[in-house]
Amino acid sequence: MSTLRTPAELEEAGLIASGEVPGIARVAERYAIAISPAMADLIDKADPDDPIARQFVPDAAELATTPEEREDPIGDLAHSPVEGIVHRYPDRVLLKAVHICPVYCRFCFRREMVGPQGLGTLAPEALDRAFAYIAGHPEVWEVILTGGDPMVLSARRLSALMQRLSAIGHVKIVRLHTRVPVVEPERIDEALIAALKTSGKTVYVAVHANHPRELTPAARAACGRLVDAGIVMLSQSVLLKGVNDDPDTLAALMRAFVETRIKPYYLHHPDLAPGTAHFRLSLDEGRALVAGLRGRISGLCQPTYVLDIPGGYGKAAIAPDTVGEEDGSQTIADFRGRRHLYPPAES
Ligand SMILES: *Cc1c(COP(=O)(O)O)cnc(C)c1O
Ligand code: SF4
């Protein structure tokens, strides 16, 4: 079985009905499609609301855009000093060497940039300019490889990138944002792990998964190989309507990460990417869900709920409202929602 990429292949795999093919073909003209074998296997075709299918199988609803949606929802372009680099915060840069992914998520915040018709792979000269930029900015403490998905690169090319980073003394941390350990776990082999370690820097891998079923035994084993090799793993998930917007699913997802030795890092509020309104919930709905996690699951399992402010202003933590006021004194809400004076009244 190989990655499904066309409406005809989706139909043949039983993931869409023949009547849907024309509508999906129109989606395919605009946005890339890919479903890896591991994810296609995971889809329950008998369930019309399957949360895995919802993330990867295209939907004609993607053709509808709303006025608030934008092609560059988090303002990458406004902060790109040279091709392939996004420098929004002083101490860290994104290095986007590829714009290809092993799967294409229907809610992707960079959907206008990724895929075969996207921004492509950095040409050697552009890569030279990107590395020159990093080398010329001593305040850059961390380089975040993203894209696209940097783990689609061969071990040889990844190792070459890592070697170039190892030559830049002020870069201490290399972080990769990827879906590969979950959607193509077989790629995490010795050669790839050796490539990640070439830089000699501290390496973090932030793995993207949104539903507990994605943490299959094969995915857990792949993450285990990375962690055993001394790589620190973090999670990132997107809060998505119809995928994980209920307390049981979110709790199970965060626990699955922690069981896999992955520390939950970010839970992203969905970005205003074109054609993704059917995935979005309100900030208030998100806050209520996240507030409910505190009493329900271990502190180890708590992600930070963040919103990337449209326009390129960076991420903001959307903390649950625990601090309040009552009769001129401060109150703090506990995990059951009960309010307590702080400092407490004298007893
Ligand atoms: C999200 C992002 C980062 C990483 O932010 P952290 O809070 O450090 O995870 C860095 N640079 C850009 C441009 C980003 O969008
Ligand atoms: S893996 Fe990331 S960059 Fe690629 S389609 Fe999914 S969300 Fe977008």
mmCIF file of C-alpha atoms and ligand atoms in Angstrom:
data_model
loop_
_atom_site.group_PDB
_atom_site.id
_atom_site.type_symbol
_atom_site.label_atom_id
_atom_site.label_comp_id
_atom_site.label_asym_id
_atom_site.label_seq_id
_atom_site.Cartn_x
_atom_site.Cartn_y
_atom_site.Cartn_z
ATOM 1 C CA MET A 1 0.000 0.000 0.000
ATOM 2 C CA SER A 2 1.298 3.473 -0.768
ATOM 3 C CA THR A 3 0.234 6.996 0.141
ATOM 4 C CA LEU A 4 -3.173 7.965 -1.267
ATOM 5 C CA ARG A 5 -2.965 11.213 -3.241
ATOM 6 C CA THR A 6 -5.798 11.531 -5.755
ATOM 7 C CA PRO A 7 -9.610 11.537 -5.574
ATOM 8 C CA ALA A 8 -9.595 8.314 -7.630
ATOM 9 C CA GLU A 9 -7.273 6.630 -5.118
ATOM 10 C CA LEU A 10 -9.460 7.784 -2.240
ATOM 11 C CA GLU A 11 -12.511 6.336 -3.948
ATOM 12 C CA GLU A 12 -10.747 3.072 -4.677
ATOM 13 C CA ALA A 13 -9.713 2.822 -1.019
ATOM 14 C CA GLY A 14 -13.358 3.277 -0.013
ATOM 15 C CA LEU A 15 -12.680 6.589 1.750
ATOM 16 C CA ILE A 16 -15.004 8.674 -0.417
ATOM 17 C CA ALA A 17 -18.124 7.743 -2.398
ATOM 18 C CA SER A 18 -18.076 7.950 -6.184
ATOM 19 C CA GLY A 19 -20.589 10.803 -6.050
ATOM 20 C CA GLU A 20 -18.103 12.841 -4.016
ATOM 21 C CA VAL A 21 -15.282 12.559 -6.545
ATOM 22 C CA PRO A 22 -16.117 15.717 -8.578
ATOM 23 C CA GLY A 23 -16.335 17.915 -5.452
ATOM 24 C CA ILE A 24 -13.130 16.459 -4.017
ATOM 25 C CA ALA A 25 -11.425 16.951 -7.378
ATOM 26 C CA ARG A 26 -12.129 20.670 -7.005
ATOM 27 C CA VAL A 27 -10.622 20.638 -3.512
ATOM 28 C CA ALA A 28 -7.591 18.819 -4.937
ATOM 29 C CA GLU A 29 -6.996 21.613 -7.450
ATOM 30 C CA ARG A 30 -6.418 23.984 -4.572
ATOM 31 C CA TYR A 31 -5.020 21.952 -1.649
ATOM 32 C CA ALA A 32 -2.655 19.002 -1.540
ATOM 33 C CA ILE A 33 -3.918 15.555 -0.509
ATOM 34 C CA ALA A 34 -1.907 12.736 1.068
ATOM 35 C CA ILE A 35 -2.924 9.960 3.431
ATOM 36 C CA SER A 36 -0.089 7.698 4.528
ATOM 37 C CA PRO A 37 -0.711 3.930 4.725
ATOM 38 C CA ALA A 38 -0.589 3.993 8.535
ATOM 39 C CA MET A 39 -3.297 6.664 8.694
ATOM 40 C CA ALA A 40 -5.437 5.074 5.946
ATOM 41 C CA ASP A 41 -5.334 1.819 7.947
ATOM 42 C CA LEU A 42 -6.474 3.609 11.054
ATOM 43 C CA ILE A 43 -9.643 5.050 9.505
ATOM 44 C CA ASP A 44 -12.866 3.301 10.489
ATOM 45 C CA LYS A 45 -14.775 3.398 7.217
ATOM 46 C CA ALA A 46 -18.000 2.364 8.946
ATOM 47 C CA ASP A 47 -17.963 5.548 11.024
ATOM 48 C CA PRO A 48 -19.083 8.630 9.059
ATOM 49 C CA ASP A 49 -17.607 10.846 11.813
ATOM 50 C CA ASP A 50 -14.278 9.051 12.158
ATOM 51 C CA PRO A 51 -11.832 11.541 13.727
ATOM 52 C CA ILE A 52 -8.873 10.245 11.700
ATOM 53 C CA ALA A 53 -10.776 10.518 8.407
ATOM 54 C CA ARG A 54 -11.869 14.009 9.358
ATOM 55 C CA GLN A 55 -8.240 15.128 9.629
ATOM 56 C CA PHE A 56 -7.023 13.710 6.318
ATOM 57 C CA VAL A 57 -9.885 12.911 3.917
ATOM 58 C CA PRO A 58 -10.732 16.063 1.922
ATOM 59 C CA ASP A 59 -14.209 17.530 2.255
ATOM 60 C CA ALA A 60 -16.103 19.774 -0.174
ATOM 61 C CA ALA A 61 -16.618 22.144 2.794
ATOM 62 C CA GLU A 62 -12.996 23.261 2.214
ATOM 63 C CA LEU A 63 -14.167 25.149 -0.864
ATOM 64 C CA ALA A 64 -16.083 27.603 1.351
ATOM 65 C CA THR A 65 -13.940 30.407 2.733
ATOM 66 C CA THR A 66 -15.109 32.947 5.303
ATOM 67 C CA PRO A 67 -14.179 36.670 5.406
ATOM 68 C CA GLU A 68 -11.902 36.360 8.437
ATOM 69 C CA GLU A 69 -9.775 33.588 6.923
ATOM 70 C CA ARG A 70 -6.399 34.428 5.386
ATOM 71 C CA GLU A 71 -3.819 32.775 3.169
ATOM 72 C CA ASP A 72 -1.034 33.447 5.685
ATOM 73 C CA PRO A 73 -3.008 33.168 8.939
ATOM 74 C CA ILE A 74 -0.095 33.540 11.344
ATOM 75 C CA GLY A 75 1.835 36.134 9.340
ATOM 76 C CA ASP A 76 4.947 34.101 8.485
ATOM 77 C CA LEU A 77 5.682 36.224 5.434
ATOM 78 C CA ALA A 78 5.821 39.480 7.411
ATOM 79 C CA HIS A 79 8.686 38.046 9.499
ATOM 80 C CA SER A 80 10.748 36.332 6.831
ATOM 81 C CA PRO A 81 14.071 38.190 6.403
ATOM 82 C CA VAL A 82 15.379 35.647 3.855
ATOM 83 C CA GLU A 83 13.657 32.788 2.070
ATOM 84 C CA GLY A 84 13.110 29.794 4.367
ATOM 85 C CA ILE A 85 13.603 31.713 7.639
ATOM 86 C CA VAL A 86 10.864 33.110 9.889
ATOM 87 C CA HIS A 87 12.291 35.273 12.678
ATOM 88 C CA ARG A 88 9.497 36.490 14.913
ATOM 89 C CA TYR A 89 11.016 36.109 18.389
ATOM 90 C CA PRO A 90 14.567 37.324 19.070
ATOM 91 C CA ASP A 91 16.092 34.058 20.320
ATOM 92 C CA ARG A 92 14.671 31.529 17.856
ATOM 93 C CA VAL A 93 14.030 31.128 14.142
ATOM 94 C CA LEU A 94 12.058 28.756 12.002
ATOM 95 C CA LEU A 95 14.024 27.128 9.192
ATOM 96 C CA LYS A 96 11.642 25.853 6.539
ATOM 97 C CA ALA A 97 13.778 23.711 4.260
ATOM 98 C CA VAL A 98 10.893 21.728 2.731
ATOM 99 C CA HIS A 99 7.210 22.287 2.148
ATOM 100 C CA ILE A 100 6.286 18.643 1.656
ATOM 101 C CA CYS A 101 4.459 16.550 4.290
ATOM 102 C CA PRO A 102 3.828 12.809 4.686
ATOM 103 C CA VAL A 103 0.105 13.595 5.080
ATOM 104 C CA TYR A 104 -1.819 16.778 4.359
ATOM 105 C CA CYS A 105 -4.031 17.847 7.220
ATOM 106 C CA ARG A 106 -7.280 19.391 6.056
ATOM 107 C CA PHE A 107 -7.014 22.141 8.704
ATOM 108 C CA CYS A 108 -3.344 22.977 8.013
ATOM 109 C CA PHE A 109 -2.405 26.556 8.942
ATOM 110 C CA ARG A 110 0.159 26.645 6.125
ATOM 111 C CA ARG A 111 -2.066 24.958 3.540
ATOM 112 C CA GLU A 112 -1.373 27.652 0.956
ATOM 113 C CA MET A 113 2.387 27.025 1.244
ATOM 114 C CA VAL A 114 2.695 23.227 1.522
ATOM 115 C CA GLY A 115 2.297 20.465 -1.042
ATOM 116 C CA PRO A 116 3.559 19.826 -4.549
ATOM 117 C CA GLN A 117 2.247 23.243 -5.648
ATOM 118 C CA GLY A 118 3.554 24.970 -2.527
ATOM 119 C CA LEU A 119 6.772 26.827 -1.798
ATOM 120 C CA GLY A 120 8.898 23.790 -2.671
ATOM 121 C CA THR A 121 12.275 22.852 -1.265
ATOM 122 C CA LEU A 122 14.896 25.523 -0.622
ATOM 123 C CA ALA A 123 17.406 25.692 -3.462
ATOM 124 C CA PRO A 124 21.056 25.229 -2.394
ATOM 125 C CA GLU A 125 21.783 28.976 -2.724
ATOM 126 C CA ALA A 126 18.711 29.869 -0.676
ATOM 127 C CA LEU A 127 19.778 27.369 1.971
ATOM 128 C CA ASP A 128 23.223 29.009 2.021
ATOM 129 C CA ARG A 129 21.575 32.397 2.614
ATOM 130 C CA ALA A 130 19.390 30.932 5.384
ATOM 131 C CA PHE A 131 22.435 29.481 7.174
ATOM 132 C CA ALA A 132 24.336 32.735 6.682
ATOM 133 C CA TYR A 133 21.426 34.548 8.339
ATOM 134 C CA ILE A 134 21.514 32.216 11.351
ATOM 135 C CA ALA A 135 25.299 32.441 11.600
ATOM 136 C CA GLY A 136 25.077 36.238 11.429
ATOM 137 C CA HIS A 137 22.579 36.531 14.280
ATOM 138 C CA PRO A 138 24.251 35.550 17.559
ATOM 139 C CA GLU A 139 20.986 36.062 19.443
ATOM 140 C CA VAL A 140 19.559 32.943 17.753
ATOM 141 C CA TRP A 141 19.787 30.306 20.487
ATOM 142 C CA GLU A 142 17.372 27.821 18.911
ATOM 143 C CA VAL A 143 16.650 26.713 15.350
ATOM 144 C CA ILE A 144 13.272 25.116 14.691
ATOM 145 C CA LEU A 145 13.119 22.915 11.610
ATOM 146 C CA THR A 146 9.613 22.971 10.246
ATOM 147 C CA GLY A 147 7.946 23.429 6.891
ATOM 148 C CA GLY A 148 6.291 21.243 5.709
ATOM 149 C CA ASP A 149 7.705 18.340 7.617
ATOM 150 C CA PRO A 150 11.513 18.205 7.964
ATOM 151 C CA MET A 151 11.460 14.461 8.683
ATOM 152 C CA VAL A 152 10.453 13.695 5.097
ATOM 153 C CA LEU A 153 14.088 14.470 4.253
ATOM 154 C CA SER A 154 16.367 11.500 3.770
ATOM 155 C CA ALA A 155 18.755 10.686 6.597
ATOM 156 C CA ARG A 156 21.569 11.919 4.354
ATOM 157 C CA ARG A 157 20.003 15.343 3.764
ATOM 158 C CA LEU A 158 18.897 15.719 7.369
ATOM 159 C CA SER A 159 22.395 14.873 8.497
ATOM 160 C CA ALA A 160 23.819 17.532 6.160
ATOM 161 C CA LEU A 161 21.476 20.150 7.684
ATOM 162 C CA MET A 162 22.438 19.095 11.186
ATOM 163 C CA GLN A 163 26.136 19.284 10.369
ATOM 164 C CA ARG A 164 25.748 22.851 9.167
ATOM 165 C CA LEU A 165 23.974 23.746 12.397
ATOM 166 C CA SER A 166 26.711 22.113 14.460
ATOM 167 C CA ALA A 167 29.149 24.652 13.009
ATOM 168 C CA ILE A 168 27.173 27.590 14.474
ATOM 169 C CA GLY A 169 28.321 27.917 18.083
ATOM 170 C CA HIS A 170 25.553 30.204 19.367
ATOM 171 C CA VAL A 171 22.831 27.727 18.332
ATOM 172 C CA LYS A 172 22.353 25.469 21.344
ATOM 173 C CA ILE A 173 19.005 23.826 20.618
ATOM 174 C CA VAL A 174 17.648 22.236 17.447
ATOM 175 C CA ARG A 175 13.934 21.515 17.475
ATOM 176 C CA LEU A 176 12.003 19.647 14.788
ATOM 177 C CA HIS A 177 8.255 19.886 14.336
ATOM 178 C CA THR A 178 6.982 16.751 12.635
ATOM 179 C CA ARG A 179 4.135 14.326 12.092
ATOM 180 C CA VAL A 180 6.391 11.506 10.853
ATOM 181 C CA PRO A 181 6.773 9.407 14.058
ATOM 182 C CA VAL A 182 2.978 9.009 14.121
ATOM 183 C CA VAL A 183 1.952 8.925 10.467
ATOM 184 C CA GLU A 184 5.006 7.103 9.045
ATOM 185 C CA PRO A 185 6.589 5.459 12.075
ATOM 186 C CA GLU A 186 8.690 3.108 9.939
ATOM 187 C CA ARG A 187 10.798 6.112 8.838
ATOM 188 C CA ILE A 188 12.236 6.443 12.340
ATOM 189 C CA ASP A 189 15.110 4.060 11.842
ATOM 190 C CA GLU A 190 18.721 4.005 12.984
ATOM 191 C CA ALA A 191 19.941 6.088 10.069
ATOM 192 C CA LEU A 192 17.403 8.848 10.714
ATOM 193 C CA ILE A 193 18.140 8.894 14.437
ATOM 194 C CA ALA A 194 21.872 9.032 13.750
ATOM 195 C CA ALA A 195 21.225 11.965 11.396
ATOM 196 C CA LEU A 196 19.351 13.849 14.119
ATOM 197 C CA LYS A 197 22.299 13.406 16.434
ATOM 198 C CA THR A 198 24.909 14.634 13.940
ATOM 199 C CA SER A 199 24.695 18.212 15.155
ATOM 200 C CA GLY A 200 25.892 17.440 18.659
ATOM 201 C CA LYS A 201 23.296 19.990 19.837
ATOM 202 C CA THR A 202 20.447 19.283 22.210
ATOM 203 C CA VAL A 203 17.651 17.970 19.983
ATOM 204 C CA TYR A 204 13.945 18.293 20.708
ATOM 205 C CA VAL A 205 11.270 16.685 18.554
ATOM 206 C CA ALA A 206 7.738 18.089 18.786
ATOM 207 C CA VAL A 207 5.336 15.543 17.367
ATOM 208 C CA HIS A 208 1.957 16.575 16.010
ATOM 209 C CA ALA A 209 -1.027 14.322 16.824
ATOM 210 C CA ASN A 210 -4.632 15.178 17.567
ATOM 211 C CA HIS A 211 -6.446 11.995 18.515
ATOM 212 C CA PRO A 212 -5.395 9.225 20.935
ATOM 213 C CA ARG A 213 -5.900 6.559 18.248
ATOM 214 C CA GLU A 214 -2.980 8.087 16.322
ATOM 215 C CA LEU A 215 -0.653 6.815 19.066
ATOM 216 C CA THR A 216 -0.691 3.278 17.655
ATOM 217 C CA PRO A 217 1.735 0.642 18.936
ATOM 218 C CA ALA A 218 3.970 1.373 15.911
ATOM 219 C CA ALA A 219 3.877 5.127 16.599
ATOM 220 C CA ARG A 220 4.650 4.578 20.278
ATOM 221 C CA ALA A 221 7.571 2.340 19.343
ATOM 222 C CA ALA A 222 8.940 4.957 16.923
ATOM 223 C CA CYS A 223 8.761 7.656 19.611
ATOM 224 C CA GLY A 224 10.371 5.235 22.049
ATOM 225 C CA ARG A 225 13.345 4.841 19.691
ATOM 226 C CA LEU A 226 13.800 8.617 19.589
ATOM 227 C CA VAL A 227 13.552 9.017 23.351
ATOM 228 C CA ASP A 228 15.908 6.078 23.969
ATOM 229 C CA ALA A 229 18.415 7.853 21.733
ATOM 230 C CA GLY A 230 18.395 10.859 24.050
ATOM 231 C CA ILE A 231 16.037 13.057 22.078
ATOM 232 C CA VAL A 232 13.507 14.978 24.134
ATOM 233 C CA MET A 233 9.961 14.726 22.833
ATOM 234 C CA LEU A 234 7.153 17.237 23.104
ATOM 235 C CA SER A 235 3.641 17.188 21.708
ATOM 236 C CA GLN A 236 1.642 19.657 19.738
ATOM 237 C CA SER A 237 -2.018 19.250 18.908
ATOM 238 C CA VAL A 238 -4.687 21.377 17.336
ATOM 239 C CA LEU A 239 -8.046 21.672 19.054
ATOM 240 C CA LEU A 240 -10.432 20.592 16.282
ATOM 241 C CA LYS A 241 -14.188 20.382 16.134
ATOM 242 C CA GLY A 242 -15.268 16.799 15.497
ATOM 243 C CA VAL A 243 -11.784 15.405 16.226
ATOM 244 C CA ASN A 244 -10.837 16.114 19.827
ATOM 245 C CA ASP A 245 -13.221 18.783 21.150
ATOM 246 C CA ASP A 246 -14.486 16.780 24.102
ATOM 247 C CA PRO A 247 -12.934 16.242 27.531
ATOM 248 C CA ASP A 248 -12.592 12.441 27.267
ATOM 249 C CA THR A 249 -10.733 12.549 23.954
ATOM 250 C CA LEU A 250 -8.430 15.376 25.016
ATOM 251 C CA ALA A 251 -7.641 13.642 28.297
ATOM 252 C CA ALA A 252 -6.937 10.336 26.521
ATOM 253 C CA LEU A 253 -4.707 12.111 23.977
ATOM 254 C CA MET A 254 -2.611 13.860 26.620
ATOM 255 C CA ARG A 255 -2.283 10.666 28.639
ATOM 256 C CA ALA A 256 -1.227 8.754 25.531
ATOM 257 C CA PHE A 257 1.561 11.289 25.006
ATOM 258 C CA VAL A 258 2.776 11.059 28.584
ATOM 259 C CA GLU A 259 2.661 7.237 28.500
ATOM 260 C CA THR A 260 4.872 7.471 25.398
ATOM 261 C CA ARG A 261 7.372 9.751 27.231
ATOM 262 C CA ILE A 262 6.221 12.782 25.258
ATOM 263 C CA LYS A 263 5.615 15.897 27.356
ATOM 264 C CA PRO A 264 2.444 17.717 26.228
ATOM 265 C CA TYR A 265 3.562 21.136 25.020
ATOM 266 C CA TYR A 266 1.021 23.059 22.963
ATOM 267 C CA LEU A 267 -2.666 22.706 22.274
ATOM 268 C CA HIS A 268 -3.261 25.163 19.438
ATOM 269 C CA HIS A 269 -6.480 27.014 18.872
ATOM 270 C CA PRO A 270 -7.195 26.434 15.157
ATOM 271 C CA ASP A 271 -5.835 29.179 12.891
ATOM 272 C CA LEU A 272 -7.900 31.120 10.368
ATOM 273 C CA ALA A 273 -6.682 29.096 7.378
ATOM 274 C CA PRO A 274 -8.887 29.186 4.266
ATOM 275 C CA GLY A 275 -11.679 26.616 4.062
ATOM 276 C CA THR A 276 -11.335 25.390 7.653
ATOM 277 C CA ALA A 277 -14.423 26.906 9.321
ATOM 278 C CA HIS A 278 -15.879 23.425 9.896
ATOM 279 C CA PHE A 279 -12.970 22.678 12.259
ATOM 280 C CA ARG A 280 -13.119 25.824 14.356
ATOM 281 C CA LEU A 281 -14.655 26.332 17.756
ATOM 282 C CA SER A 282 -14.822 29.546 19.749
ATOM 283 C CA LEU A 283 -12.150 30.657 22.198
ATOM 284 C CA ASP A 284 -14.684 30.321 25.012
ATOM 285 C CA GLU A 285 -15.452 26.714 24.052
ATOM 286 C CA GLY A 286 -11.718 26.000 23.963
ATOM 287 C CA ARG A 287 -11.111 27.624 27.321
ATOM 288 C CA ALA A 288 -13.892 25.634 28.955
ATOM 289 C CA LEU A 289 -12.427 22.376 27.614
ATOM 290 C CA VAL A 290 -8.914 23.218 28.749
ATOM 291 C CA ALA A 291 -10.065 24.405 32.190
ATOM 292 C CA GLY A 292 -11.722 21.015 32.622
ATOM 293 C CA LEU A 293 -8.424 19.173 32.121
ATOM 294 C CA ARG A 294 -6.844 20.537 35.303
ATOM 295 C CA GLY A 295 -8.830 18.452 37.748
ATOM 296 C CA ARG A 296 -9.167 15.518 35.447
ATOM 297 C CA ILE A 297 -5.622 14.525 34.490
ATOM 298 C CA SER A 298 -2.145 14.728 35.973
ATOM 299 C CA GLY A 299 -0.148 17.921 35.803
ATOM 300 C CA LEU A 300 2.246 16.018 33.525
ATOM 301 C CA CYS A 301 -0.580 15.813 30.991
ATOM 302 C CA GLN A 302 -1.427 19.538 30.867
ATOM 303 C CA PRO A 303 -0.645 21.297 27.578
ATOM 304 C CA THR A 304 -0.485 25.059 27.203
ATOM 305 C CA TYR A 305 -3.447 26.288 25.176
ATOM 306 C CA VAL A 306 -2.191 28.862 22.667
ATOM 307 C CA LEU A 307 -3.471 31.063 19.900
ATOM 308 C CA ASP A 308 -1.242 32.414 17.155
ATOM 309 C CA ILE A 309 -2.461 35.995 16.901
ATOM 310 C CA PRO A 310 -3.468 36.662 13.274
ATOM 311 C CA GLY A 311 -1.125 39.070 11.526
ATOM 312 C CA GLY A 312 2.177 37.723 12.840
ATOM 313 C CA TYR A 313 2.116 38.928 16.459
ATOM 314 C CA GLY A 314 3.173 35.527 17.802
ATOM 315 C CA LYS A 315 1.578 33.072 20.194
ATOM 316 C CA ALA A 316 -0.458 34.011 23.227
ATOM 317 C CA ALA A 317 -1.292 31.580 26.021
ATOM 318 C CA ILE A 318 -5.053 31.396 26.507
ATOM 319 C CA ALA A 319 -5.043 30.594 30.200
ATOM 320 C CA PRO A 320 -8.245 29.604 31.964
ATOM 321 C CA ASP A 321 -9.578 32.468 34.066
ATOM 322 C CA THR A 322 -8.680 31.516 37.624
ATOM 323 C CA VAL A 323 -8.063 34.962 39.073
ATOM 324 C CA GLY A 324 -11.123 37.033 39.977
ATOM 325 C CA GLU A 325 -12.335 39.669 42.414
ATOM 326 C CA GLU A 326 -14.990 39.672 45.097
ATOM 327 C CA ASP A 327 -15.777 42.598 47.412
ATOM 328 C CA GLY A 328 -12.424 44.192 46.636
ATOM 329 C CA SER A 329 -10.384 41.034 47.400
ATOM 330 C CA GLN A 330 -8.708 38.685 44.971
ATOM 331 C CA THR A 331 -10.208 35.244 44.418
ATOM 332 C CA ILE A 332 -8.751 32.111 42.861
ATOM 333 C CA ALA A 333 -10.914 29.404 41.306
ATOM 334 C CA ASP A 334 -10.017 25.798 42.131
ATOM 335 C CA PHE A 335 -10.312 22.908 39.677
ATOM 336 C CA ARG A 336 -13.991 22.465 40.589
ATOM 337 C CA GLY A 337 -14.684 26.105 39.785
ATOM 338 C CA ARG A 338 -15.173 27.127 43.444
ATOM 339 C CA ARG A 339 -13.715 30.525 44.326
ATOM 340 C CA HIS A 340 -11.402 31.148 47.301
ATOM 341 C CA LEU A 341 -10.160 34.426 48.711
ATOM 342 C CA TYR A 342 -6.445 35.035 48.227
ATOM 343 C CA PRO A 343 -4.886 35.726 50.618
ATOM 344 C CA PRO A 344 -7.426 33.855 52.744
ATOM 345 C CA ALA A 345 -9.391 35.796 55.386
ATOM 346 C CA GLU A 346 -7.749 35.554 58.811
ATOM 347 C CA SER A 347 -9.083 32.624 60.781
HETATM 348 C C1 LIG B 1 5.550 29.131 16.909
HETATM 349 C C2 LIG B 1 6.770 29.805 16.489
HETATM 350 C C3 LIG B 1 7.971 29.621 17.198
HETATM 351 C C4 LIG B 1 8.084 28.695 18.379
HETATM 352 O O1 LIG B 1 7.471 29.241 19.489
HETATM 353 P P1 LIG B 1 7.681 28.538 20.903
HETATM 354 O O2 LIG B 1 6.734 29.297 21.779
HETATM 355 O O3 LIG B 1 9.104 28.723 21.260
HETATM 356 O O4 LIG B 1 7.337 27.106 20.731
HETATM 357 C C5 LIG B 1 9.081 30.307 16.804
HETATM 358 N N1 LIG B 1 9.043 31.132 15.743
HETATM 359 C C6 LIG B 1 7.911 31.338 15.053
HETATM 360 C C7 LIG B 1 7.941 32.281 13.904
HETATM 361 C C8 LIG B 1 6.737 30.681 15.397
HETATM 362 O O5 LIG B 1 5.625 30.870 14.682
HETATM 363 S S1 SF4 B 2 1.859 18.048 8.806
HETATM 364 FE FE1 SF4 B 2 1.817 20.203 9.555
HETATM 365 S S2 SF4 B 2 2.499 21.445 7.806
HETATM 366 FE FE2 SF4 B 2 1.937 19.416 7.002
HETATM 367 S S3 SF4 B 2 -0.208 19.553 6.392
HETATM 368 FE FE3 SF4 B 2 -0.228 18.822 8.517
HETATM 369 S S4 SF4 B 2 -0.377 20.707 9.761
HETATM 370 FE FE4 SF4 B 2 0.261 21.328 7.678
#
